[in-house]
XYZ file of C-alpha atoms in Angstrom:
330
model
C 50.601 15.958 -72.449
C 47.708 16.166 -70.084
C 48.259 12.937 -69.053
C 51.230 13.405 -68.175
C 49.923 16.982 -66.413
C 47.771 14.632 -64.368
C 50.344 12.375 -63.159
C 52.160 15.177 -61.897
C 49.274 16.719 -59.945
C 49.004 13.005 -58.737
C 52.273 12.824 -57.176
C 52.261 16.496 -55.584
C 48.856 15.632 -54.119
C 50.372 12.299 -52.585
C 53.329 14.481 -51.515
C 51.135 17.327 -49.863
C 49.053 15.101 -47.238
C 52.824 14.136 -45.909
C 53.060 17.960 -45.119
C 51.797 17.225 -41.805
C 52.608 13.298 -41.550
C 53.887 11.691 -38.524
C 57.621 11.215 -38.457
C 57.513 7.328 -38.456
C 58.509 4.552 -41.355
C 55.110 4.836 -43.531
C 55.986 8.256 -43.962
C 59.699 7.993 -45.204
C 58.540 5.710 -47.214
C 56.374 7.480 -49.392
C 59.388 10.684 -49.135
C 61.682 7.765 -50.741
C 58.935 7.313 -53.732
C 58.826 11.154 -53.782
C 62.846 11.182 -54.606
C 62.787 8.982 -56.902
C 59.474 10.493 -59.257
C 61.072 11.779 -62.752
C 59.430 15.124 -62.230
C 61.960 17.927 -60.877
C 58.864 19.839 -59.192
C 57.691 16.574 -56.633
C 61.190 15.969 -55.869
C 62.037 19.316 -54.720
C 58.366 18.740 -52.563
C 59.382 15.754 -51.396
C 62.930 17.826 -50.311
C 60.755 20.226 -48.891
C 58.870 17.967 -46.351
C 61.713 15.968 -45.640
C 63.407 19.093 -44.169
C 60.265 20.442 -42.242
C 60.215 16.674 -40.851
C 63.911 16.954 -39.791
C 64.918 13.610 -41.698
C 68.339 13.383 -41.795
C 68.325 9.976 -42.758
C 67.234 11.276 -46.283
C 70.179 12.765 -46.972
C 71.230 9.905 -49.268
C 68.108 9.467 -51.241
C 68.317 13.451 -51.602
C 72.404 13.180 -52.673
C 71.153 10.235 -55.502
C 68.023 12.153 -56.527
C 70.017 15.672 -56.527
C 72.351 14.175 -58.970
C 70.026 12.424 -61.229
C 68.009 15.155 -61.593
C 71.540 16.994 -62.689
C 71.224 14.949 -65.829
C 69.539 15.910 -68.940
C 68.571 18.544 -66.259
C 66.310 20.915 -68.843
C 63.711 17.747 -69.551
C 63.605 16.511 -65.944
C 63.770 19.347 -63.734
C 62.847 22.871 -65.838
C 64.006 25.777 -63.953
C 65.753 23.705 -61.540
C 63.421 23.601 -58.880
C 63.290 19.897 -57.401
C 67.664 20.573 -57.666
C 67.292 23.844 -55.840
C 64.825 22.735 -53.265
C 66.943 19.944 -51.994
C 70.141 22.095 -51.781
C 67.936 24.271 -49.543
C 66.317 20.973 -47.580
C 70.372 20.016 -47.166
C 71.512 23.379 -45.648
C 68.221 23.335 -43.327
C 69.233 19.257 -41.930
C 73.022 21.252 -41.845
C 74.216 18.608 -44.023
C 78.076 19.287 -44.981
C 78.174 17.969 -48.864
C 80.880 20.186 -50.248
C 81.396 18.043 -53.018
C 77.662 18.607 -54.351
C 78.073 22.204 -53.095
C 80.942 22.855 -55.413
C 79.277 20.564 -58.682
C 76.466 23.014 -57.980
C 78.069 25.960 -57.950
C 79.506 25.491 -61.323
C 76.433 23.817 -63.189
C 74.621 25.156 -65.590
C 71.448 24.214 -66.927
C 70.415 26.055 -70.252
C 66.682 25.872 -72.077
C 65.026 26.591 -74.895
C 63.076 30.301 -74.850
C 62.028 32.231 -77.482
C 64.825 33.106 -79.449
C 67.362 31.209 -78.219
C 68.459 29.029 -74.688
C 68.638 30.711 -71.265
C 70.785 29.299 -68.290
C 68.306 28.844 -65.457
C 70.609 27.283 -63.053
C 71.403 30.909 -61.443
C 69.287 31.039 -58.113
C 70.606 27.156 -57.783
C 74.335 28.382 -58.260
C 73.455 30.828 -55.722
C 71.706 28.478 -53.244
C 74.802 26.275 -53.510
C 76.919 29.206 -52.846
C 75.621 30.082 -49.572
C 75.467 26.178 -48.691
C 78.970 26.117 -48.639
C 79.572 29.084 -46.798
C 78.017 27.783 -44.051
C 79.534 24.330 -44.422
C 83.139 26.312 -43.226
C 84.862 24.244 -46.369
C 88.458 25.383 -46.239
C 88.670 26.431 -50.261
C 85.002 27.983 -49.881
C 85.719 31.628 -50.503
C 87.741 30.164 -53.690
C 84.685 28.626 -55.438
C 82.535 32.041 -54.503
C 84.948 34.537 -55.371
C 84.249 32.293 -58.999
C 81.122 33.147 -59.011
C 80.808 36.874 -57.810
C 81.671 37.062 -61.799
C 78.975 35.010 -62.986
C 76.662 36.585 -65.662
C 73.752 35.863 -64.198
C 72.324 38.496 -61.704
C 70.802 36.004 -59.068
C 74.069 33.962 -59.119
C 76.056 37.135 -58.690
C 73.687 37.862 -55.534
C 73.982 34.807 -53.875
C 77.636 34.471 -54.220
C 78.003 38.495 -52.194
C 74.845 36.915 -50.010
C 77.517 33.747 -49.076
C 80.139 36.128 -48.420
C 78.448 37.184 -45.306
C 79.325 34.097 -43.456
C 83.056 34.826 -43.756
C 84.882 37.053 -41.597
C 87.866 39.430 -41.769
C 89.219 41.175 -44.930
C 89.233 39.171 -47.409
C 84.982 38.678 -48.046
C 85.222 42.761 -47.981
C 87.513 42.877 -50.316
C 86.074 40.686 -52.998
C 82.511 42.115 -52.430
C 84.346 45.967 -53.477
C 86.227 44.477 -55.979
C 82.737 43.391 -57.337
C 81.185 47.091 -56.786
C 83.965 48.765 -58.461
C 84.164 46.416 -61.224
C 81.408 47.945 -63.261
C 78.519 46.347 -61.455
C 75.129 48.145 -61.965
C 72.762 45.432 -61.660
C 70.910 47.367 -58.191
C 70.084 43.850 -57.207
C 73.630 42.265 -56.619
C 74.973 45.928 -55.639
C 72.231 46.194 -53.005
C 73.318 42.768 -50.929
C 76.628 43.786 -51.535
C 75.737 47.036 -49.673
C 74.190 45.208 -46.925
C 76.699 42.514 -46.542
C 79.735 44.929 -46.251
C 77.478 46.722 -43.466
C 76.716 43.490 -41.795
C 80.400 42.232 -42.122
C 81.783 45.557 -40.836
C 79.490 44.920 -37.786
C 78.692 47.429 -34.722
C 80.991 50.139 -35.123
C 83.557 50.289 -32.449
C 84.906 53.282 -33.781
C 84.670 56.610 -36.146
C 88.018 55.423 -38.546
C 86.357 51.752 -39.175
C 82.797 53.368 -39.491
C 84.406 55.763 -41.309
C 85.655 53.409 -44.097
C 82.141 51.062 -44.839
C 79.971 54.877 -45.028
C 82.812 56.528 -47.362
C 83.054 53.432 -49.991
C 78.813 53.061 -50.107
C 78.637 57.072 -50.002
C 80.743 56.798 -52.864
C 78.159 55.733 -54.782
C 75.778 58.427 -54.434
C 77.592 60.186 -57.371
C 77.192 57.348 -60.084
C 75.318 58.799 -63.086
C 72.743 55.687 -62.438
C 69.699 57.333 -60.911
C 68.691 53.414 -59.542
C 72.822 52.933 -58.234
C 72.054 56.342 -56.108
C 69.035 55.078 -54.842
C 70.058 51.652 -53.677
C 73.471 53.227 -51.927
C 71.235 56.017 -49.982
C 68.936 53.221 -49.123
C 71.666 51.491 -47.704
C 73.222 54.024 -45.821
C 69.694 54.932 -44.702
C 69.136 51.409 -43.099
C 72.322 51.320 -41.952
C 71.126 53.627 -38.751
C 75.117 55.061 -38.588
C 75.877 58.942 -37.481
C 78.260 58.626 -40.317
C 76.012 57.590 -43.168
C 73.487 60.353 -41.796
C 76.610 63.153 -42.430
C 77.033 61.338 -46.023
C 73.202 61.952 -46.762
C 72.596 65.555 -45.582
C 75.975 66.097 -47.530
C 74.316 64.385 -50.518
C 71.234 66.232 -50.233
C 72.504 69.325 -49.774
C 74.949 69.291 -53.083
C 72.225 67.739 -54.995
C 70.726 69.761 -57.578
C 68.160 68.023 -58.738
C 64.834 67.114 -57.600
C 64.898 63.316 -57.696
C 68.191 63.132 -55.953
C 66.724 65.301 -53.216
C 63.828 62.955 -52.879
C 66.456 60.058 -52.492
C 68.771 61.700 -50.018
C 65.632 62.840 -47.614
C 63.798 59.675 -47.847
C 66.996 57.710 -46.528
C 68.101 60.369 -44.192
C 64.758 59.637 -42.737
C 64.785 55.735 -42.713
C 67.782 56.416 -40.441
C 65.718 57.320 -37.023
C 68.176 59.424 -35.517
C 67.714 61.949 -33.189
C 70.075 64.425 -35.658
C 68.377 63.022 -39.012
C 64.973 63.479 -37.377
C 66.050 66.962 -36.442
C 67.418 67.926 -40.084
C 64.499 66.784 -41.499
C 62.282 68.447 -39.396
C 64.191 71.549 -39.611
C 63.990 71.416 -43.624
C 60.455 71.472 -43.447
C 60.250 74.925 -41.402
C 63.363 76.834 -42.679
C 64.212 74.955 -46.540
C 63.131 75.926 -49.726
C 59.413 75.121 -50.952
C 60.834 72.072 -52.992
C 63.134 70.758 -50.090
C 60.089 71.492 -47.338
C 57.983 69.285 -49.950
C 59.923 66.754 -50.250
C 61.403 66.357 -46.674
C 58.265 66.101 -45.375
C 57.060 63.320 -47.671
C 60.202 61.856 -46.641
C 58.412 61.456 -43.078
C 55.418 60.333 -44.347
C 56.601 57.027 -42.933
C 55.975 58.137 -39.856
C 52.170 59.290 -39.805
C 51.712 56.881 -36.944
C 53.969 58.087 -34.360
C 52.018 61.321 -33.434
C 55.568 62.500 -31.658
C 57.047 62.277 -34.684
C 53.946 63.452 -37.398
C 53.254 66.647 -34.654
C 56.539 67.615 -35.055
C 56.250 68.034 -38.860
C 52.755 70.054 -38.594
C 54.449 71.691 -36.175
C 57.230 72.731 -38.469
C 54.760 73.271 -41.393
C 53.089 75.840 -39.181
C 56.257 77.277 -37.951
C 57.566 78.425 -41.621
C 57.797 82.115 -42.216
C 55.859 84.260 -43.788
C 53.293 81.560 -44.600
C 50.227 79.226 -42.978
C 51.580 76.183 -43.484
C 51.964 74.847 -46.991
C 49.936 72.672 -49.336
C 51.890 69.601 -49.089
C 51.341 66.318 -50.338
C 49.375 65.186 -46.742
C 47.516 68.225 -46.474
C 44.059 67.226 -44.866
C-alpha cells in the first residue's frame, strides 16, 4: 500500500511541473503518459492541465482514458475524480461529445462505505449534465429532465443547473415540476430558485415578473424552516419590486420570531430604495422584536455610513425611548 501511495505522489508530482509547461511536443507528451496512468486522481490532473494549456488535440487520449477509467470504475478512479475532471477539461476545450455526455449522465459508480455501497457518480452525472446543455444536442433536455429525478442531491442540482442554458417554457416547467414534486433538499431547490430567476430574465413587465415572484413566494409558507429560508433568500437576491412586496407581506403575517429574522434579512439583501425604506422605518416605528431584528438585518451594511446613519438615525428617532440596546450597540 505505501508503495503504491508513493507511486501516486510520483505521477502527480511529474504532472504538477507541466502546470506551467510550454505548449510544445515534450509537453503533450508527458499529458499522453498522464492519460494513460491507472490512477483516476493523475488522470483527472493530467485533464486539468491539458485544459488550462488549451490542447484540443487531447481530446482523443481524454475520450479513451474517460472511458477506461468508466470500467471497474470504484478500483480505478474512487469518487470519480480523474472521470469528472476530464468532462470538465472537455466542456472548457468546448468539445461536443454527446455520446460520452449521455453514457455519463446515466452511469453510476457505487462503493463500499460503512454499512453498505454508496453511488458516487452524482457530481459526475451532474457535470455531464451541464456538458450537454451547452453542447445544444437536439434530445438534451430529454436526458436532463431524466435526471432532475435522480436520488442523489448533487445530480439533482446539476441537472436544474443545465437547465439554465435552455430557453423558453419548457426548462421552467420541468424545474417547477421538480419544486412541487416534494423536493426539500434546500440545495437542489435553491438553483432551482435561481435558475427560474435567471431564465425568466430582466423583467419586461409586472404580469411575467409577476409569475417567477408568486411561484418562489409560494414557498415562504412550507412548514420547512430551511425551504423558507432558501425561497426568501432567493427573492432577496433577486433585487425585483415584486419579490420586495412578497417579503414585507411575509414578514408582516409572520408570527414567529425566526421567520421575521428571514423575511428582514432578505428584504434587506434586496437594496431597494422601498426595502431600504421599510426597513429603516421598522427600526423607528416597529415593535421592540421587529426594531431588533430589522436592524440586524442591516448589519450588512455597517460600511456604507449613508446607509448605517440612517439606522442610528432611526434608533434615535423611536418614541418614547433613547435608542435601544441592540445587537450593535457600541
Amino acid at each position: 500500500m505505501a508503495k503504491r501511495k508513493n507511486d501516486i505522489e510520483t505521477v502527480l508530482s511529474q504532472l504538477d511541473q507541466l502546470a506551467d509547461a510550454p505548449p510544445n511536443e515534450e509537453t503533450w507528451f508527458a499529458l499522453r503518459r498522464g492519460f494513460m496512468s491507472k490512477h483516476g486522481v493523475a488522470v483527472g490532473k493530467a485533464a486539468k492541465i491539458a485544459a488550462k494549456l488549451e490542447w484540443k488535440d487531447g481530446i482523443p487520449d481524454m475520450l479513451k482514458a474517460y472511458e477506461r477509467l468508466s470500467h471497474n470504475g470504484a478500483n480505478v478512479d474512487p469518487g470519480c475524480i480523474g472521470k469528472a475532471n476530464i468532462i470538465k477539461a472537455l466542456r472548457r476545450l468546448k468539445a461536443y461529445e454527446p455520446t460520452t455526455y449521455i453514457r455519463g449522465i446515466r452511469y453510476k459508480q457505487f462503493e463500499a462505505v460503512w454499512g453498505g455501497k454508496e453511488d458516487r457518480a452524482a457530481q459526475l452525472r451532474a457535470e455531464c449534465a451541464v456538458a450537454l446543455a451547452e453542447t445544444g444536442y437536439a434530445d438534451a433536455l430529454l436526458y436532463i429532465a431524466d435526471l432532475l429525478a435522480d436520488p442523489e442531491t448533487e445530480a439533482r442540482a446539476g441537472a436544474a443547473q443545465a437547465l439554465s442554458c435552455f430557453s423558453g417554457a419548457t426548462p421552467i416547467a420541468l424545474l417547477r415540476l421538480r419544486a412541487l414534486s416534494g423536493e426539500l433538499n434546500v440545495r437542489v431547490l435553491e438553483e432551482i430558485f435561481s435558475v427560474l430567476f435567471a431564465l425568466s430574465g430582466p423583467p419586461n413587465n409586472s404580469e411575467e415578473e409577476d409569475e417567477t415572484v408568486r411561484f418562489v413566494a409560494q414557498f415562504l409558507e412550507s412548514s420547512d424552516i430551511d425551504v423558507v429560508s432558501v425561497a426568501a433568500i432567493t427573492l432577496g437576491s433577486s433585487r425585483r419590486l415584486l419579490a420586495f412586496n412578497a417579503l414585507r407581506e411575509f414578514a408582516e403575517n409572520s408570527l414567529d420570531e425566526e421567520r421575521q429574522r428571514i423575511a428582514f434579512e432578505a428584504i434587506a439583501l434586496l437594496r431597494l430604495p422601498e426595502a431600504f425604506d421599510y426597513v429603516v422605518e421598522t427600526i423607528s416605528r416597529g415593535s421592540e422584536v421587529e426594531a431588533r431584528l430589522a436592524e440586524q438585518a442591516m448589519s450588512i451594511y455597517r460600511d456604507d455610513e449613508r446607509l448605517w446613519e440612517r439606522v442610528e438615525t432611526a434608533r434615535a428617532d423611536r418614541k418614547g425611548e433613547d435608542g435601544l440596546s441592540f445587537l450593535f450597540d457600541d
